[in-house]
Each structure stands twice: as C-alpha cells, then as structure tokens.
CSV table of C-alpha atoms in Angstrom, one decimal:
chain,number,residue,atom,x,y,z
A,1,UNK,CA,12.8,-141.3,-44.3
A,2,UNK,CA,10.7,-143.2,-41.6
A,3,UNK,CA,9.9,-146.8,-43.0
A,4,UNK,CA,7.1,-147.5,-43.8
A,5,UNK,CA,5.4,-150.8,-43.7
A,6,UNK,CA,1.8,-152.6,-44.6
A,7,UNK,CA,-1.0,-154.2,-42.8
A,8,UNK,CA,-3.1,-156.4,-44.9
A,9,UNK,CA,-6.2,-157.5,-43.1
A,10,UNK,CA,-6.9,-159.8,-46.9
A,11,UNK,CA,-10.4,-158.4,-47.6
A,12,UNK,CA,-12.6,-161.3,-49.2
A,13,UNK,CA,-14.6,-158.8,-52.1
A,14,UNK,CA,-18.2,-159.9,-52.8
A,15,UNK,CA,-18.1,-162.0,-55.7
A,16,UNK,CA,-14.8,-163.0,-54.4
A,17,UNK,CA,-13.6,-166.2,-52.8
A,18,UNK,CA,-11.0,-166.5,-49.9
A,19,UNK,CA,-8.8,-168.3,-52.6
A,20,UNK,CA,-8.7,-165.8,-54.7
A,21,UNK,CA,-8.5,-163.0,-51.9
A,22,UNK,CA,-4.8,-165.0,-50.8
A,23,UNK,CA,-3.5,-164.5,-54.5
A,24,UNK,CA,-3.9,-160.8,-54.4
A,25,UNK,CA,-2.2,-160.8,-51.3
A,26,UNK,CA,0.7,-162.6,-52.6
A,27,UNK,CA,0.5,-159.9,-55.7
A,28,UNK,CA,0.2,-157.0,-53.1
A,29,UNK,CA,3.0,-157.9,-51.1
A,30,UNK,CA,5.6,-158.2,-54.4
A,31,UNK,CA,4.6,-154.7,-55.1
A,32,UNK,CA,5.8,-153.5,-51.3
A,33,UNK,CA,8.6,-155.3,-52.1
A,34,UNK,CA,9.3,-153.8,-54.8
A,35,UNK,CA,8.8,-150.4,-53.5
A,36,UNK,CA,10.8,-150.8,-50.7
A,37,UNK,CA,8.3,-151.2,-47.7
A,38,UNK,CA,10.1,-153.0,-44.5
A,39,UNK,CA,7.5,-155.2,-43.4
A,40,UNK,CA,4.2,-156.9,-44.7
A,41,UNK,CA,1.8,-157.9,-41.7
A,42,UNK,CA,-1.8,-159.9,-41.7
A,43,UNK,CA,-3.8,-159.8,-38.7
A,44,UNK,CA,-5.2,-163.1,-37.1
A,45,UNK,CA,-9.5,-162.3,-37.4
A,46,UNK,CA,-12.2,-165.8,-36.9
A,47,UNK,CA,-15.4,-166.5,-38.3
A,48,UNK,CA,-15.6,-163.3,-40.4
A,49,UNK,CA,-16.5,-163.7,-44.0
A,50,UNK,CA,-14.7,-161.1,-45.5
A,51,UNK,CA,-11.3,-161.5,-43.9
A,52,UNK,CA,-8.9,-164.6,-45.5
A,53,UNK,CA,-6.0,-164.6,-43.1
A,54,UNK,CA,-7.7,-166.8,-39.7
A,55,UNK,CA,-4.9,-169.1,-40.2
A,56,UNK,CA,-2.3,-166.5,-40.1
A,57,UNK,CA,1.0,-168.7,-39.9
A,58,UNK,CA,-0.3,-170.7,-43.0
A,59,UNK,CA,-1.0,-167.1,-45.1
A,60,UNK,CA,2.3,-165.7,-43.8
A,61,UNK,CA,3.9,-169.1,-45.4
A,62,UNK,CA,2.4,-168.0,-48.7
A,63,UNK,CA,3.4,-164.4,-48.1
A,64,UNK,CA,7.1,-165.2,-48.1
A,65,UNK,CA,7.1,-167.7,-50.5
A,66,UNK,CA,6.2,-165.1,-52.9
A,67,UNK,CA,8.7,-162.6,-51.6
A,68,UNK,CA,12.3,-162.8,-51.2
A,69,UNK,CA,13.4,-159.9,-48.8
A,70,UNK,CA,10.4,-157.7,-46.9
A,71,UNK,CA,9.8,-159.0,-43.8
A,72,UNK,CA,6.8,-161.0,-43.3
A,73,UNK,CA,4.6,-161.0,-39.7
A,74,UNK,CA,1.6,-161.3,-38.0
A,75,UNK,CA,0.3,-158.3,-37.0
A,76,UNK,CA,-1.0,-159.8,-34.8
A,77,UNK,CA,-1.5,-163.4,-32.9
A,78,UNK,CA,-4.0,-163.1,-30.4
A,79,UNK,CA,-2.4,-165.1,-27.8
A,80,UNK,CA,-5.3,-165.7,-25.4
A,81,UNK,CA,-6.8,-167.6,-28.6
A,82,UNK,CA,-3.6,-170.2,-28.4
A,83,UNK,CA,-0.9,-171.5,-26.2
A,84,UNK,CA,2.4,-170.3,-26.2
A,85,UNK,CA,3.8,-173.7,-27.2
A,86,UNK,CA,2.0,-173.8,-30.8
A,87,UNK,CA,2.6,-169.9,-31.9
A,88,UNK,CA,6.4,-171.0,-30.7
A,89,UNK,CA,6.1,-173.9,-33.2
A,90,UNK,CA,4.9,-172.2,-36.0
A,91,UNK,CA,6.6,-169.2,-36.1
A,92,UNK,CA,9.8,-171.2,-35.8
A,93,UNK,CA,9.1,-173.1,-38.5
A,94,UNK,CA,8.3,-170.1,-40.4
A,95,UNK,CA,11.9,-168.5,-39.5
A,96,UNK,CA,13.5,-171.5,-40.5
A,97,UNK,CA,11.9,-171.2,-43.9
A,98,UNK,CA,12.3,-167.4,-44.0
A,99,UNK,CA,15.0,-166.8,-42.3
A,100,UNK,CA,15.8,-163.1,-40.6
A,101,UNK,CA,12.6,-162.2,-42.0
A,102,UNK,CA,9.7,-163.3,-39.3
A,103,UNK,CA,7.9,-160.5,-37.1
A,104,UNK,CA,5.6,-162.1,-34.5
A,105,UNK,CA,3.2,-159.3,-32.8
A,106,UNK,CA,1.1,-160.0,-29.9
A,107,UNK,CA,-2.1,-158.7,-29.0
A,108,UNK,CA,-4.1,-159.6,-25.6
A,109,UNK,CA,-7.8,-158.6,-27.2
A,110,UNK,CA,-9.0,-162.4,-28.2
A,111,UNK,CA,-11.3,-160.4,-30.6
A,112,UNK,CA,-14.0,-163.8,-29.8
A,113,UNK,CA,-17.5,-163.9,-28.6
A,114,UNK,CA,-18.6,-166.7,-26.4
A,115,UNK,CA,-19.2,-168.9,-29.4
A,116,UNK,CA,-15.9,-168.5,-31.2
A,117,UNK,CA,-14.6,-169.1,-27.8
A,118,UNK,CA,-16.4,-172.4,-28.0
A,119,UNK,CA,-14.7,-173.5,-31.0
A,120,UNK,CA,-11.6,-172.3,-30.2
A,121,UNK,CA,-11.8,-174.9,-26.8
A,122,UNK,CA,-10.2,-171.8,-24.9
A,123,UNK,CA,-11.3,-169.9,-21.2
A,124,UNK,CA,-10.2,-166.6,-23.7
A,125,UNK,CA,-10.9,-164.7,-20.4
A,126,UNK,CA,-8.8,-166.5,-18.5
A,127,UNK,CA,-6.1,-166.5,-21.2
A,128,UNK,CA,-6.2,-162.9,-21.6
A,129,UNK,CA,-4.9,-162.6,-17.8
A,130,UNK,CA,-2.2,-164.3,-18.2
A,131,UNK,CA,-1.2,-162.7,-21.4
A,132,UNK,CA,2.0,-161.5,-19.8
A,133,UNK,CA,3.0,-165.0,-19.2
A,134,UNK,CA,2.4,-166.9,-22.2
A,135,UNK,CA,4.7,-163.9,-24.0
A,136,UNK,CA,7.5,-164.2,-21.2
A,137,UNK,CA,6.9,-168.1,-22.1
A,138,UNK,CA,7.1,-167.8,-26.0
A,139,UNK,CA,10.2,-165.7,-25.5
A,140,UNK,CA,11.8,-168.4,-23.2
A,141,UNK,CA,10.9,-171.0,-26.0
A,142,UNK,CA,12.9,-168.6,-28.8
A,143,UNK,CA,15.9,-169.2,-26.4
A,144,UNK,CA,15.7,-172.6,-26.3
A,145,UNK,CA,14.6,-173.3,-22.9
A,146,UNK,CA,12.7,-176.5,-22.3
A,147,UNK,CA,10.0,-175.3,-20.1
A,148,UNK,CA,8.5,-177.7,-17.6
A,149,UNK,CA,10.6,-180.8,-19.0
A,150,UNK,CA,9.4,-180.2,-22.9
A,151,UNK,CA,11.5,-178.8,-25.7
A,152,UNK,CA,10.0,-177.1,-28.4
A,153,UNK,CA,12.8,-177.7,-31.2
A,154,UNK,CA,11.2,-175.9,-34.2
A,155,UNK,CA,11.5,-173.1,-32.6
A,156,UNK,CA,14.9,-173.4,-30.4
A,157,UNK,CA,17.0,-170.3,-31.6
A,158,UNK,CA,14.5,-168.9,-33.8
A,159,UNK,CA,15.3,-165.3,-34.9
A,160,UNK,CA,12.0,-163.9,-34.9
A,161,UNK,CA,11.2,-160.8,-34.2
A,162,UNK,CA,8.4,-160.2,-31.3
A,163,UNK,CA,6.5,-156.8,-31.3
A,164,UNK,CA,3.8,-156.6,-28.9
A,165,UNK,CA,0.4,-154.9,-30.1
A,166,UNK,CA,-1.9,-152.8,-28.4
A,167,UNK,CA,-4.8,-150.3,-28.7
A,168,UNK,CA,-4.7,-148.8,-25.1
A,169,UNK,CA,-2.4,-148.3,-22.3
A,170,UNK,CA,-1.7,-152.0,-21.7
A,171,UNK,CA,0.1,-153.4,-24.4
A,172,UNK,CA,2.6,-149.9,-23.8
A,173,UNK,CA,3.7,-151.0,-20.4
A,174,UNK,CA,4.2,-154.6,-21.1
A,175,UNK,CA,6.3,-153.8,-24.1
A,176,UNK,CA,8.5,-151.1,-21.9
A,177,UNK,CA,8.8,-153.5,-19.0
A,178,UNK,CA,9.7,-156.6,-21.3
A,179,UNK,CA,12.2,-154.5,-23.6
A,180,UNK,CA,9.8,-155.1,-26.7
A,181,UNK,CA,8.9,-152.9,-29.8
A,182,UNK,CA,5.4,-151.8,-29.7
A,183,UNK,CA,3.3,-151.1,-32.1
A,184,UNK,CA,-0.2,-149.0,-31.3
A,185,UNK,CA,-3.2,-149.7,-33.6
A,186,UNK,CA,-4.3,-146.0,-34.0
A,187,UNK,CA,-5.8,-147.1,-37.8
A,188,UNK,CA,-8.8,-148.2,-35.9
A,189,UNK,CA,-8.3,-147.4,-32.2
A,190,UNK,CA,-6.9,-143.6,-32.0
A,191,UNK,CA,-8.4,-142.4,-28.7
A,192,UNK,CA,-4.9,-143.4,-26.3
A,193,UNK,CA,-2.4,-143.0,-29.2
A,194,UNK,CA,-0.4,-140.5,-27.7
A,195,UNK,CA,-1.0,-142.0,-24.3
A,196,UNK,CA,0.4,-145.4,-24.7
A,197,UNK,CA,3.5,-143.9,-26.7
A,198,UNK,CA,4.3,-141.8,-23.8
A,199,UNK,CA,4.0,-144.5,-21.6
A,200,UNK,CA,6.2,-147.0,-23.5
A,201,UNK,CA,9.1,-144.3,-23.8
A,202,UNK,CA,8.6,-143.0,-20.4
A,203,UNK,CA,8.5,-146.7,-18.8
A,204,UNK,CA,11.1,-148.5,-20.7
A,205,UNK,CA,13.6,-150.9,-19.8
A,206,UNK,CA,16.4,-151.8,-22.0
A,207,UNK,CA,16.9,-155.4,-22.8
A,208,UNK,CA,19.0,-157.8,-25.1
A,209,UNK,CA,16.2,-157.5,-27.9
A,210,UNK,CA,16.3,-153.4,-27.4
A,211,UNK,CA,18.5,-151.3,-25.9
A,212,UNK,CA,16.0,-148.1,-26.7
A,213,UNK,CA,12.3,-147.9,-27.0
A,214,UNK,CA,10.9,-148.7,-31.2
A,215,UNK,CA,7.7,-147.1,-31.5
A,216,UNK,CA,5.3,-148.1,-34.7
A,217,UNK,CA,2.0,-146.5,-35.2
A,218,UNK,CA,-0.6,-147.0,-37.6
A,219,UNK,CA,-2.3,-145.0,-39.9
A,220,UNK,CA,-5.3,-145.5,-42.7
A,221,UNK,CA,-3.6,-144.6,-45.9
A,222,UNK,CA,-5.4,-144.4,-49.7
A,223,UNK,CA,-3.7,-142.2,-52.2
A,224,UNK,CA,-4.9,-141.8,-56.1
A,225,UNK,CA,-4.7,-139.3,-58.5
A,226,UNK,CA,-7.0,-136.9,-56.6
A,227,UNK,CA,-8.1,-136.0,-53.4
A,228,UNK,CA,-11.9,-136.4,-54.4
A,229,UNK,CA,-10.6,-140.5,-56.2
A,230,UNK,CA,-8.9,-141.7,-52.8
A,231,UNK,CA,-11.8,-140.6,-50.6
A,232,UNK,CA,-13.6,-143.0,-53.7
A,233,UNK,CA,-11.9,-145.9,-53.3
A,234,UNK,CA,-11.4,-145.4,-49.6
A,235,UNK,CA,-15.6,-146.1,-48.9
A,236,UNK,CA,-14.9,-149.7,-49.7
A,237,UNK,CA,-13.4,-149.6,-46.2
A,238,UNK,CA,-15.5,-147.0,-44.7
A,239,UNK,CA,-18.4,-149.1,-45.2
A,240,UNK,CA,-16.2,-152.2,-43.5
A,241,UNK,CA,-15.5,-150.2,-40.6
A,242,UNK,CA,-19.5,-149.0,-40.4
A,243,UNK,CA,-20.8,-152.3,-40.8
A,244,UNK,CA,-18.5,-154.0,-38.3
A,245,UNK,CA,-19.3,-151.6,-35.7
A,246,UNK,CA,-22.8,-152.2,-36.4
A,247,UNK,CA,-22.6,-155.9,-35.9
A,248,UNK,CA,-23.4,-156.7,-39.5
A,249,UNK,CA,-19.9,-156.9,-41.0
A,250,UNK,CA,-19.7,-158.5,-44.4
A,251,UNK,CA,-17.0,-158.8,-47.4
A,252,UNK,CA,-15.6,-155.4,-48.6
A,253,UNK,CA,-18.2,-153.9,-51.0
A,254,UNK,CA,-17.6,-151.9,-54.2
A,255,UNK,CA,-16.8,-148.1,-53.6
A,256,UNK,CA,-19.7,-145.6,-53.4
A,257,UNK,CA,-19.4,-142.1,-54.3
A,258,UNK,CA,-20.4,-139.7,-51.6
A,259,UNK,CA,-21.0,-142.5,-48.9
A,260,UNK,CA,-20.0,-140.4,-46.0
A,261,UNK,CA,-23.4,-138.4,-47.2
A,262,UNK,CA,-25.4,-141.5,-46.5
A,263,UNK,CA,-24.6,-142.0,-42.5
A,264,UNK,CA,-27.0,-141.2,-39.8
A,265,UNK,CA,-24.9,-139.2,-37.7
A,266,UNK,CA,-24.2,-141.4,-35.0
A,267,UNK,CA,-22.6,-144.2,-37.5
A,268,UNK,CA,-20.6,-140.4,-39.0
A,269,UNK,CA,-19.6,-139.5,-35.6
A,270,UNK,CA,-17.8,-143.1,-35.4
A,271,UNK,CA,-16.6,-143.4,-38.8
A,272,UNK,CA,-14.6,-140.2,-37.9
A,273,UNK,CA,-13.3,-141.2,-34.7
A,274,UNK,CA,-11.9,-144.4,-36.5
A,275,UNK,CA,-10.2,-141.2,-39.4
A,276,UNK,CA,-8.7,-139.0,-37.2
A,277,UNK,CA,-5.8,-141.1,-38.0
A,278,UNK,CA,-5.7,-141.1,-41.7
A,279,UNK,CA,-3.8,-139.8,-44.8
A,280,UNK,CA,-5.9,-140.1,-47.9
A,281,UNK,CA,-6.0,-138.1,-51.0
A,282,UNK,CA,-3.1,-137.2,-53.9
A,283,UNK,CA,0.3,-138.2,-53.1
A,284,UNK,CA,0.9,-135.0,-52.3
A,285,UNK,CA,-2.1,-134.9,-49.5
A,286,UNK,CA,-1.0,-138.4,-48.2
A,287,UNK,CA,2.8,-137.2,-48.2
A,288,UNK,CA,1.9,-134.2,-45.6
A,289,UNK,CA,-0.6,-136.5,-43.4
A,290,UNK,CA,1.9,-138.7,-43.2
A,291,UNK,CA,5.0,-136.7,-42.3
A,292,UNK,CA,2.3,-134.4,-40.2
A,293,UNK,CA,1.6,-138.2,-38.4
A,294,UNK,CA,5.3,-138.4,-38.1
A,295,UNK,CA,6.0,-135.2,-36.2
A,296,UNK,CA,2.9,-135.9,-33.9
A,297,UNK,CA,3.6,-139.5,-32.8
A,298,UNK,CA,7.6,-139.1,-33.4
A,299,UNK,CA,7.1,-142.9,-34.3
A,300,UNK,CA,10.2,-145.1,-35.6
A,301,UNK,CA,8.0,-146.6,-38.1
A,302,UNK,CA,4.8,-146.6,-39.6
A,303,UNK,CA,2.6,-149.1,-40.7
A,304,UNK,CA,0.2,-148.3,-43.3
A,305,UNK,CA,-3.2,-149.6,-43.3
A,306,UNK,CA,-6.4,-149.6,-46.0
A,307,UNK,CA,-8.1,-151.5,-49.0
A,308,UNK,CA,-10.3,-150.8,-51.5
A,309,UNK,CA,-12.3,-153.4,-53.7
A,310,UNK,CA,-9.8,-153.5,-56.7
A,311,UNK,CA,-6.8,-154.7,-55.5
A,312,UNK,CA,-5.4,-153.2,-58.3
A,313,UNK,CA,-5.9,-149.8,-57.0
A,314,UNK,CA,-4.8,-150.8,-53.3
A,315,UNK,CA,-1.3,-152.3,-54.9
A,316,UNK,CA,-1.0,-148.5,-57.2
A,317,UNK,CA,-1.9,-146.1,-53.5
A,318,UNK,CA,0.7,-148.3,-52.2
A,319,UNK,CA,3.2,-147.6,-55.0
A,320,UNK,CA,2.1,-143.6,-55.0
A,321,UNK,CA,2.6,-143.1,-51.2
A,322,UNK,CA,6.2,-144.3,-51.6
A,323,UNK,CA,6.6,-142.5,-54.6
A,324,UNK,CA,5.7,-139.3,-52.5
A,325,UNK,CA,7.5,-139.9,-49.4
A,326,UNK,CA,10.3,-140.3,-51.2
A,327,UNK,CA,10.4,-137.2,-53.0
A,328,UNK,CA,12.5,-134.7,-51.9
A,329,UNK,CA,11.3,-132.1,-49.8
C-alpha cells in the first residue's frame, strides 16, 4: 500500500477561535495515528484569519506532544520568509524533543504581499533568489558545520528530515540536483504535476540523504457514507478555495448543499482546475481516485489534503479512506 499521510492547513471555523482550532488539530492528528498514516504536516500561512498554524514550529510542538509515533512536519516553511539560521534552530529543537520524527519541507513561494513583507522585516524577493542557498545552508547547519564562525548547537546533528516543496518545475530540479524528496502541491496547484515529477526522476542525483528519487504528491481527499455526503462536506473547502482566489478569504464556513450550482462560471472553471486532483465520495469512490492517482503520478507517497467544518467529520473521512485503501483488492 502506498502511505499515505495528512496535511492540515488548521481551519479557524466561524464561531471558532484559533485556540480552539489547535485542539482539534491535536485530536485529528491522534486519529492518523491511530489509523496508521506516516506523516502529519501544517503549512506555514500569515495574516489569514481562518488558518491557526503561522507559527508552524510552535503548532508542530503541540502536534507531537499529543502523538507518540507519526511523524510530525511542516509542510512547509517558506524559507524566503526566515533565515536559514532560525528554521535550523527550531526544527532542531523540535528533533530533540521528537526525536526521528521531524520532517522540514521547503517551499520558495513567500506566499506575502508587500505589507506582510513589511512585518516580516524581509526583501522576500530577494530571499526567494537565493532560496537555493539558504537550503544548502540549513543543510550544512544539520551537519554541524559552523558557518561563517557561528555554531548553531540546537540543531548540530539533528535528524530531521528535509523535503523540499513545490508547485511548478522549480522546486523538481532543486530537489534532484540536491538529492532531496519532493513533494508537488497538486491539491491546489495541478497544472505541472506530471511535469515536475518527470523532471525530478529524470534529473536526479543520488546523495547521502537519497540514494533514489521519493516522489510525494497531493491530493484533495473527503470520504463519507455517500458520494452525494462527501461532495457536502467537501463545500466547506470549496468555498475556501473560491473565496481565496477571490481575494476575500475568510474562516471555513458551514457546508452548503449544492454550492457548486451557485458559481458564476468563471469562479466554476477555477474551482475545477483546483479538483482535477481530488478523490471524494464513498470509500469505495475515494479508494479508486486514489489508487487511479497512484497509477498516474506513480508517487512513493501521498499526502492527503481537505477539511470540512466539523472536525468530527474530517477526523471519520480520514479514518474511512484508510479503512478503504486497506481493503483488499
């Protein structure tokens, strides 16, 4: 079976509170745990009111206090938003409290307008050019290396694990000529899927993290009962996906039944784009997307992403998909 693995962007639900939003999270990654998924990610997002996980190495801290075994990651840091020296740091210290459990995935996209820029105190342009760099640098500090006369101890010897993250062609040959695992975000970003995992087989270079290319692609997953309940619950991030692309995102909304009904065609047009990649329906629908996914992508692992307003019925489509993909065939 090809793992499988979650990506929890931590929705803040209206009526909700971030505070709240972290507990499900820590509830939501026991149930993976439980059901034998690999790896539970949360993705660095800034000044957005309906995502909790900004501070991602803090979240990630509370994610693997609550867990014992699934690996725990960010998926990803936008490095242009730091410096190499302080993601070293934390993600050291995170190994050293979770030890042979810490994933660290880089993505070049600051995801920042020129405000957020502002408080950030970062040239995110600048930093995105020499994204390379700062992850040849953050590897070096992992060694142990004390670049230009300064040790970073906390994260001397660190085992974690570093993926590097992408959504076009880019991120693919960085991660072949580095030796890296790569991971393409086809759950919101489908259009060079196939590409990029061409390039990064075609293009790699075996090192002492790899020795072959690990490919993981993403895919939008809901399952329920029925096809006609999943495609239900799955509008609560529909409408996410609309609104952000609309420039009025918000916090995740209840579901709405027959929302896809209510789009001008233009906003339809993009909410399909962003489904192409998707598996959502009855277990036995999001089994067959899924292995169909598989066969297209030939991908090492999968990383499953999606949310709905209950959290309840996010942590139960989590628990159904692995009770399908485990089934025998």
């Amino acid at each position: 079976m090809t793992p499988l693995s979650v990506l929890d962007l931590i929705p803040v639900r209206e009526g909700g509170s971030v505070a709240e939003s972290l507990t499900e999270a820590a509830k939501t990654a026991q149930v993976a745990e439980r059901a034998g998924y690999a790896r539970y990610w949360v993705a660095e997002h800034h000044g957005m009111d309906g995502i909790a996980g900004g501070a991602t190495s803090v979240v990630l801290a509370h994610i693997g206090a609550a867990t014992s075994k699934i690996r725990i990651g960010a998926g990803g840091i936008m490095l242009p938003n730091h410096t190499p020296y302080v993601i070293a740091e934390q993600f050291g210290t995170l190994d050293a409290m979770f030890p042979g459990r810490v994933d660290l995935g880089l993505g070049r996209a600051p995801g920042a307008d020129g405000r957020l820029a502002y408080a950030l105190r970062k040239d995110i342009r600048q930093a995105s050019e020499v994204f390379p760099q700062d992850v040849v640098e953050l590897r070096a500090r992992f060694e142990g290396q004390a670049l230009h006369g300064v040790a970073a101890p906390q994260a001397a010897g660190a085992k974690v694990e570093m993926w590097i993250l992408g959504s076009s062609t880019f991120g693919a040959q960085l991660a072949a000529m580095l030796g890296l695992p790569y991971a393409f975000a086809s759950h919101f970003a489908p259009a060079q899927l196939d590409q990029a995992a061409a390039i990064y087989r075609e293009r790699f270079e075996p090192s002492e993290t790899l020795d072959k290319p690990h490919f993981m692609a993403a895919i939008n997953v809901m399952a329920a009962d029925t096809d006609e309940e999943a495609w239900y619950l799955a509008s609560t991030n529909d409408q996410a996906f609309v609104a952000l692309r609309s420039g009025t995102p918000g916090r995740a909304k209840p579901p709405i039944r027959g929302y896809r009904e209510t789009l001008r065609p233009h906003e339809l047009a993009m909410l399909d784009q962003m489904r192409s990649v998707s598996a959502i329906g009855s277990p036995e629908t999001v089994r067959a997307g899924l292995e169909a996914f598989v066969r297209r992508t030939q991908a090492d692992e999968l990383i499953l992403s999606g949310s709905t307003y209950d959290p309840e019925a996010m942590r139960r489509s989590l628990q159904l998909t692995m009770d399908a993909v485990r089934q025998p065939a």
